[in-house]
Short mmCIF file of C-alpha atoms in Angstrom, two decimals:
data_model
loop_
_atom_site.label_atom_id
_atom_site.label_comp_id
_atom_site.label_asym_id
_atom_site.label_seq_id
_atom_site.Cartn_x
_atom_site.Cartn_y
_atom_site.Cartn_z
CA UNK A 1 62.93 147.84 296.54
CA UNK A 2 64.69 148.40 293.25
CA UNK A 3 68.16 148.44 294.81
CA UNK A 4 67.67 144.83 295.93
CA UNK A 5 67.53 143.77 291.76
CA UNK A 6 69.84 146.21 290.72
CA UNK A 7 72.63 145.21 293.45
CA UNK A 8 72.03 141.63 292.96
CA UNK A 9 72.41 141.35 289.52
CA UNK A 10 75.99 143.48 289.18
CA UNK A 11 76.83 140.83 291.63
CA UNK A 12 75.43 137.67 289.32
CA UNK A 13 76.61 139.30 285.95
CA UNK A 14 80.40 140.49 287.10
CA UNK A 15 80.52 136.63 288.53
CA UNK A 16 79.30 134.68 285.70
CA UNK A 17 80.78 136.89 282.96
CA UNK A 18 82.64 135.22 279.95
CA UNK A 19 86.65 136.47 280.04
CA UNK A 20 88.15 138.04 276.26
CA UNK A 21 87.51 140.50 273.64
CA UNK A 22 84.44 139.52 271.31
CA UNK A 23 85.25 140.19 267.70
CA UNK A 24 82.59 141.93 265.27
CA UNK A 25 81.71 140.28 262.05
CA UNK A 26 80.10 142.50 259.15
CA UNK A 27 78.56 139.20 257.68
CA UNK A 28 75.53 137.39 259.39
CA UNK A 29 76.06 134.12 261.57
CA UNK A 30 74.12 130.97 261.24
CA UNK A 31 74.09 128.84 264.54
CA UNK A 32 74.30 125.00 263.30
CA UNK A 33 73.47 121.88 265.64
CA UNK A 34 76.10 119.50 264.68
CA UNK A 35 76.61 117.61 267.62
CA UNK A 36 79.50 114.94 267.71
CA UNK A 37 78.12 111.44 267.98
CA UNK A 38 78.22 109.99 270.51
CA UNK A 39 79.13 113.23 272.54
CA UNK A 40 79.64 112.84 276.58
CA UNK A 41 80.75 115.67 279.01
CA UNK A 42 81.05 116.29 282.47
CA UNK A 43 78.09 118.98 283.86
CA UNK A 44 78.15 121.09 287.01
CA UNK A 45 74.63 122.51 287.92
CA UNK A 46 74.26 125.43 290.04
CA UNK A 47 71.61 127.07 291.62
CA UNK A 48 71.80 130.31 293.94
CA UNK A 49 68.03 131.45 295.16
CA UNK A 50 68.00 135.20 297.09
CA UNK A 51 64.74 136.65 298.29
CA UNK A 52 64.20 139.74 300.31
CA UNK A 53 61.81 137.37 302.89
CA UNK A 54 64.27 134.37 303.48
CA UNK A 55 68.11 133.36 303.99
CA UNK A 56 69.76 133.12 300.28
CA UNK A 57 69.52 129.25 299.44
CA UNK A 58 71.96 127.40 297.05
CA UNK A 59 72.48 123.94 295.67
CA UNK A 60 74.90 122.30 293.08
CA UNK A 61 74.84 118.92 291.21
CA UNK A 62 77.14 117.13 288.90
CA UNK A 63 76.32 114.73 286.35
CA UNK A 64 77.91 112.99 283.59
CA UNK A 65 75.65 113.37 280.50
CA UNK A 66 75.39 111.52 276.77
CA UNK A 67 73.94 112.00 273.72
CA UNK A 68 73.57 108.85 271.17
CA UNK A 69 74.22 106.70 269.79
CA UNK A 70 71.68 106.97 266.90
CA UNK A 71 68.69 104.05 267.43
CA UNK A 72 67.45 102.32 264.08
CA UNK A 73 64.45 105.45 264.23
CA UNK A 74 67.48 108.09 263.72
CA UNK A 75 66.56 109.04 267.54
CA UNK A 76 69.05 110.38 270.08
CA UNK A 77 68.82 109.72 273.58
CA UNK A 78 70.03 112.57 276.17
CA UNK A 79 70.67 110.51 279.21
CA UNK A 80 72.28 111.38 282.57
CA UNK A 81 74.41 108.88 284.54
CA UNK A 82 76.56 109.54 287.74
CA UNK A 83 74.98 112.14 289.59
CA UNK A 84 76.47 113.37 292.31
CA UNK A 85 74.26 115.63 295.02
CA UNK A 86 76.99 118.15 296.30
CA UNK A 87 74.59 120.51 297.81
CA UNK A 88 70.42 120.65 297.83
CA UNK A 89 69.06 122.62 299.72
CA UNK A 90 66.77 123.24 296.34
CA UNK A 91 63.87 120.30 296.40
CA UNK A 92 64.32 119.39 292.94
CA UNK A 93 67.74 118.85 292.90
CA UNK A 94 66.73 115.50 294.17
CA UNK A 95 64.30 114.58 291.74
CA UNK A 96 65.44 112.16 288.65
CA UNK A 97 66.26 113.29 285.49
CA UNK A 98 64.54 112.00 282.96
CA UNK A 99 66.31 110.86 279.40
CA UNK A 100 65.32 112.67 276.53
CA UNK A 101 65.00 112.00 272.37
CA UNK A 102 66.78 114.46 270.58
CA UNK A 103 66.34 113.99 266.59
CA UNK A 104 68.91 114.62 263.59
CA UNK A 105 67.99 118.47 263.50
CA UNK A 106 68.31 118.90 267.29
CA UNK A 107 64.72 119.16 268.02
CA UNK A 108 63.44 117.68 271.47
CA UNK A 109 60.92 114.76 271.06
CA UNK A 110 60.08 113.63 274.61
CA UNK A 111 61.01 111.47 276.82
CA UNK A 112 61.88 107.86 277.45
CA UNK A 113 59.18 106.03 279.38
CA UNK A 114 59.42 106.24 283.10
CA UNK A 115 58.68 102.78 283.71
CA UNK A 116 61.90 101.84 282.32
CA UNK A 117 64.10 103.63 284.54
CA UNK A 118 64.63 103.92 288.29
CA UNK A 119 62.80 107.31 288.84
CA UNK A 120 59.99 105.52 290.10
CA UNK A 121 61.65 103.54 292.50
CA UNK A 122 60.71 105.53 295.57
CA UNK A 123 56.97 105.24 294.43
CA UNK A 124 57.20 101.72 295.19
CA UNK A 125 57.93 102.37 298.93
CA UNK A 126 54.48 104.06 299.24
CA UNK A 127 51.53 102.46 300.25
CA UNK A 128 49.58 103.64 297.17
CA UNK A 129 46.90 102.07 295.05
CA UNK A 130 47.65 101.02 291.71
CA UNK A 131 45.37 103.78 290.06
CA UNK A 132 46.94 106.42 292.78
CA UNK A 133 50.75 105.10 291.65
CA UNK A 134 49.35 105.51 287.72
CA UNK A 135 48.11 108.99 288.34
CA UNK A 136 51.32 110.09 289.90
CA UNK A 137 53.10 108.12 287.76
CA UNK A 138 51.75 110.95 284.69
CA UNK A 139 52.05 113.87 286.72
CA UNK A 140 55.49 113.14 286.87
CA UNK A 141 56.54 112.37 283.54
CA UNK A 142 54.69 115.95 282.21
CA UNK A 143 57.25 117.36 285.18
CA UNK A 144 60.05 115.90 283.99
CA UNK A 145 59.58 115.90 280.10
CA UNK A 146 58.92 119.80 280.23
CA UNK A 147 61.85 120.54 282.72
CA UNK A 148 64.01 118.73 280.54
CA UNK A 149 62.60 120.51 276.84
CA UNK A 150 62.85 123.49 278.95
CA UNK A 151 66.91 122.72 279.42
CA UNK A 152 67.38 121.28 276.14
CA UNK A 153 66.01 124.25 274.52
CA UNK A 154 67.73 126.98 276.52
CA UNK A 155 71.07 125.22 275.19
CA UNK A 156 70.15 124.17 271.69
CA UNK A 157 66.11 124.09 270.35
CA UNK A 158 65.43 127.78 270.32
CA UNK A 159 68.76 128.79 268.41
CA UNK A 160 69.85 126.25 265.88
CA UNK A 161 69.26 127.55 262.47
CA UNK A 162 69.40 131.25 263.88
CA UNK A 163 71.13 134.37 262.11
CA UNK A 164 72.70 136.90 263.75
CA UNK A 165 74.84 139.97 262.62
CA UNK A 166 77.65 140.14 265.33
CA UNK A 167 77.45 142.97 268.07
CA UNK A 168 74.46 144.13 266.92
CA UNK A 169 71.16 143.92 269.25
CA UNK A 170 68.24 142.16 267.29
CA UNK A 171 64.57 143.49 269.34
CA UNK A 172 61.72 141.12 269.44
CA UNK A 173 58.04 140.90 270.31
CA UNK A 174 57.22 138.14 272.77
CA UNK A 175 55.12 137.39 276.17
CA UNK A 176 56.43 136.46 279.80
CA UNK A 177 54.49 135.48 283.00
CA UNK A 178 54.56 138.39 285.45
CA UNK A 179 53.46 137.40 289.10
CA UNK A 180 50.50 138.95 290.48
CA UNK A 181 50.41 137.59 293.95
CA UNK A 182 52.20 135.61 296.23
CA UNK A 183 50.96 132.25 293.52
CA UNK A 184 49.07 133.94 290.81
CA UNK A 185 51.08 134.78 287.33
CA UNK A 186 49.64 136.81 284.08
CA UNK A 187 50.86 136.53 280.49
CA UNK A 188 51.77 140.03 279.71
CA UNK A 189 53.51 141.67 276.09
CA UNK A 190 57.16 142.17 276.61
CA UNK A 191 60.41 142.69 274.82
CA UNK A 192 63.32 140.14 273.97
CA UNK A 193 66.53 141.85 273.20
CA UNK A 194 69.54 139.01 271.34
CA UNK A 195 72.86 140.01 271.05
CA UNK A 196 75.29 137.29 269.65
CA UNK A 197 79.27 138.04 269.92
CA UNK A 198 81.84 136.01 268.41
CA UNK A 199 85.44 135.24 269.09
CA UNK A 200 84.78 134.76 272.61
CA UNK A 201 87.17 132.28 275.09
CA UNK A 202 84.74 129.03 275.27
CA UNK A 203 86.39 128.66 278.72
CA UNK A 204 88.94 128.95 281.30
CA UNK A 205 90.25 125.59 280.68
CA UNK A 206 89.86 126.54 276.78
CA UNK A 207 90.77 129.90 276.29
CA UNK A 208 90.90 129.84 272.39
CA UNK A 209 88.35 132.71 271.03
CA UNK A 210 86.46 130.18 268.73
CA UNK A 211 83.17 130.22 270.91
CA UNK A 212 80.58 132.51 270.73
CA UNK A 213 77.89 134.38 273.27
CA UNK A 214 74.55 134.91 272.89
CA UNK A 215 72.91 137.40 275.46
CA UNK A 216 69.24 137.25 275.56
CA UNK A 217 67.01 139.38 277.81
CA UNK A 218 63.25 139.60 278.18
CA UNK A 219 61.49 142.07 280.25
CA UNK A 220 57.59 143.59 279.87
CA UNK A 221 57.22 146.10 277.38
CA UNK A 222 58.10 149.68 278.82
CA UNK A 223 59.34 148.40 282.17
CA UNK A 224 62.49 148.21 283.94
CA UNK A 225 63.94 147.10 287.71
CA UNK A 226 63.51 151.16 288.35
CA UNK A 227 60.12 150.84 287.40
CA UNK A 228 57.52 150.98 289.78
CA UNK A 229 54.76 148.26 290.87
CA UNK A 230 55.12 144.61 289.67
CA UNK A 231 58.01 143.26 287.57
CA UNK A 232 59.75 140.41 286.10
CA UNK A 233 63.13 139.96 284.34
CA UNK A 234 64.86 137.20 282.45
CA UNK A 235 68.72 136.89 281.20
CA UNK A 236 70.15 134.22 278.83
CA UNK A 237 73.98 133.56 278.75
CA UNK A 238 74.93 131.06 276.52
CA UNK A 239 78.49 130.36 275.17
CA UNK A 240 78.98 127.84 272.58
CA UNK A 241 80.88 126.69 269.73
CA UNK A 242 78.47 127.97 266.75
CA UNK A 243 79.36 125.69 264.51
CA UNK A 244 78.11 122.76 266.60
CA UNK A 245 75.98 124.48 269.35
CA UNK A 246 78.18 122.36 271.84
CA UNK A 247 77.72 124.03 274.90
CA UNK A 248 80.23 125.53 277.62
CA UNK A 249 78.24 127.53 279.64
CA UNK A 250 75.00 128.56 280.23
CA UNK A 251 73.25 131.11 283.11
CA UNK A 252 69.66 132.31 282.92
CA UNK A 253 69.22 135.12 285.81
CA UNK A 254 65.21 135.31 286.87
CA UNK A 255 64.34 138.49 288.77
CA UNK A 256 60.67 139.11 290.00
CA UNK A 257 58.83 141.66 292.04
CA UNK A 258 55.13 140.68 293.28
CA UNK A 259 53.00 142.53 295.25
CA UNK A 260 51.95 139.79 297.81
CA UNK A 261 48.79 142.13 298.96
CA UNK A 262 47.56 141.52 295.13
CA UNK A 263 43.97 141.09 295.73
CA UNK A 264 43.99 145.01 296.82
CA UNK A 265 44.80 147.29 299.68
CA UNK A 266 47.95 148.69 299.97
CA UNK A 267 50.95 147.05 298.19
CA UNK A 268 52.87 144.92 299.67
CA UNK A 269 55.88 144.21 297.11
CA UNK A 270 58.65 141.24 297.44
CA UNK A 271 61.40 140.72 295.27
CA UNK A 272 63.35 137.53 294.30
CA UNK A 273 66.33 136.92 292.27
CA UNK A 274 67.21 133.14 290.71
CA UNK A 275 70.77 132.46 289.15
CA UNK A 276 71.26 128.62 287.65
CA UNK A 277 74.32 127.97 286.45
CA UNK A 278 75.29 125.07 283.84
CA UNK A 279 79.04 124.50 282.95
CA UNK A 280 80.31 121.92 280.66
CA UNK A 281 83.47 119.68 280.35
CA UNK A 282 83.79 117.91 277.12
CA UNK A 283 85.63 114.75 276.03
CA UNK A 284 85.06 112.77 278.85
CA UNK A 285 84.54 108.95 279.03
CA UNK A 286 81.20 107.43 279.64
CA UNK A 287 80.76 106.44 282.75
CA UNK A 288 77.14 104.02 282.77
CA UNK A 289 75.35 103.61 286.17
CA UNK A 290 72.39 104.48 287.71
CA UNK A 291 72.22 108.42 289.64
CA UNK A 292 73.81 108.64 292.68
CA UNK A 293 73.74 110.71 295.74
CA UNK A 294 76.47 111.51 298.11
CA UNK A 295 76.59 113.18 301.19
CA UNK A 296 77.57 116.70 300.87
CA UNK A 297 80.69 118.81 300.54
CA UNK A 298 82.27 121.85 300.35
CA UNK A 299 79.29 124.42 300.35
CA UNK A 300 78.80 126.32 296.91
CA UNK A 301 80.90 129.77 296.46
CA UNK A 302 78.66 132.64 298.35
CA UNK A 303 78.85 134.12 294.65
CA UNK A 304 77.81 132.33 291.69
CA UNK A 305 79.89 130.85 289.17
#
């Protein structure tokens, strides 16, 4: 069942790939957060699910998305206006997005109230009792605050203030969840491998080699997609501007094999791969409004971006 990772991901990584020559420093790299404020792009949001049990699934959003002004508490708020539904076949594509407090260093500090926006709205509809409406009402906010740290930190939390030598591949100690069953997950030791390279294109629209790319890949100690038995993998491609950690594009690639027979007996192994896609346009006016859906498109590429 190997094949079905291996094949999948050529097809994800020759896709998705940043264009140009990187450029190797011999002194070490410090990724800054320095943010313009107020800063406002354009996002397209891709997601491209293929399983070896069901047809391959796809959906793609776009949002316009803000950060700031600064409130009198030196708070940030990460707020999402515009959205447009092109494609969601994915469930949470239609879920809100919460807005988020981002402080001066770029750390994530929640999330605005849901009370105050119009994420609740289609709780309202229901016949529910006020403590029912309350209880949901919490469930949802830990949903959304986490999804959104989650985000945040893929494109900024976990790498301001980092060093890196460039080209060179820094190893680290960490844990992932490997699944054990067809719902059941373990916490098992694995193996984070960061590369940063720098003189990169940030785009196609920008093809200047100012950017950078960070390549970031977890996997359980002493395994690989050739190994046998259970098996997860995770890839991080983000290209930014390192001297603001303004984003351009970002792809995290999920692979996972489970044995769906886990509670014993003969092996029964399934294997997944999930591509998400963010890409940024900067410089773009604000555009306030609530989110929006609209009736669908043109379907996504049958490759991902």
């Amino acid at each position: 069942m190997a094949s079905f990772l291996r094949s999948w991901l050529i097809v994800a990584v020759l896709s998705a790939g940043a264009s140009g020559c990187a450029t190797r420093g011999k002194d070490l790299v410090t990724l800054h957060y320095a943010w313009p404020e107020p800063a406002t792009m354009q996002v397209d949001h891709t997601v491209d699910v293929r399983t070896d049990w069901s047809d391959r699934t796809t959906a793609e959003r776009r949002f316009t998305m803000t950060l700031g002004p600064v409130d009198d508490a030196g708070q940030r708020r990460l707020s999402f206006h515009d959205v447009e539904i092109l494609e969601s076949k994915v469930p949470i594509f239609v879920e809100p997005l919460a807005t988020g407090i981002i402080d001066a260093q770029g750390d994530f500090q929640g999330i605005d109230p849901l009370e105050d926006t119009p994420a609740l709205a289609f709780l309202d509809a229901l016949p529910l009792s006020a403590r029912k409406k309350a209880q949901m009402t919490r469930g949802m906010a830990v949903g959304l605050e986490q999804a959104i740290r989650n985000t945040w930190n893929q494109w900024v939390g976990s790498w301001h203030g980092s060093r890196y030598k460039p080209g060179k591949q820094e190893v680290l100690s960490s844990t992932m969840q490997v699944g054990t069953g067809r719902k059941e997950r373990k916490e098992v030791p694995s193996e984070e491998r960061q590369r940063l390279d720098v003189g990169v294109p940030c785009s196609d629209a920008e093809p200047e080699p100012r950017c950078a790319r960070l390549q970031v890949v977890r996997e359980p100690v002493g395994q690989s997609d050739r190994t046998p038995g259970t098996y997860a993998r995770v890839e991080l491609e983000l290209v930014m501007d390192p001297t603001t950690l303004l984003p351009y594009s970002s792809r995290v690639i999920r692979m996972d094999r489970v044995d769906w027979n886990g509670q014993g007996g003969e092996p029964d192994f399934h294997e997944s791969v999930h591509v998400e896609q963010y890409t940024f346009v900067h410089g773009l006016m604000p555009t306030a409004g609530p989110m929006a859906a609209v009736s669908p498109r043109q379907p996504m590429p049958t490759s991902p971006k």
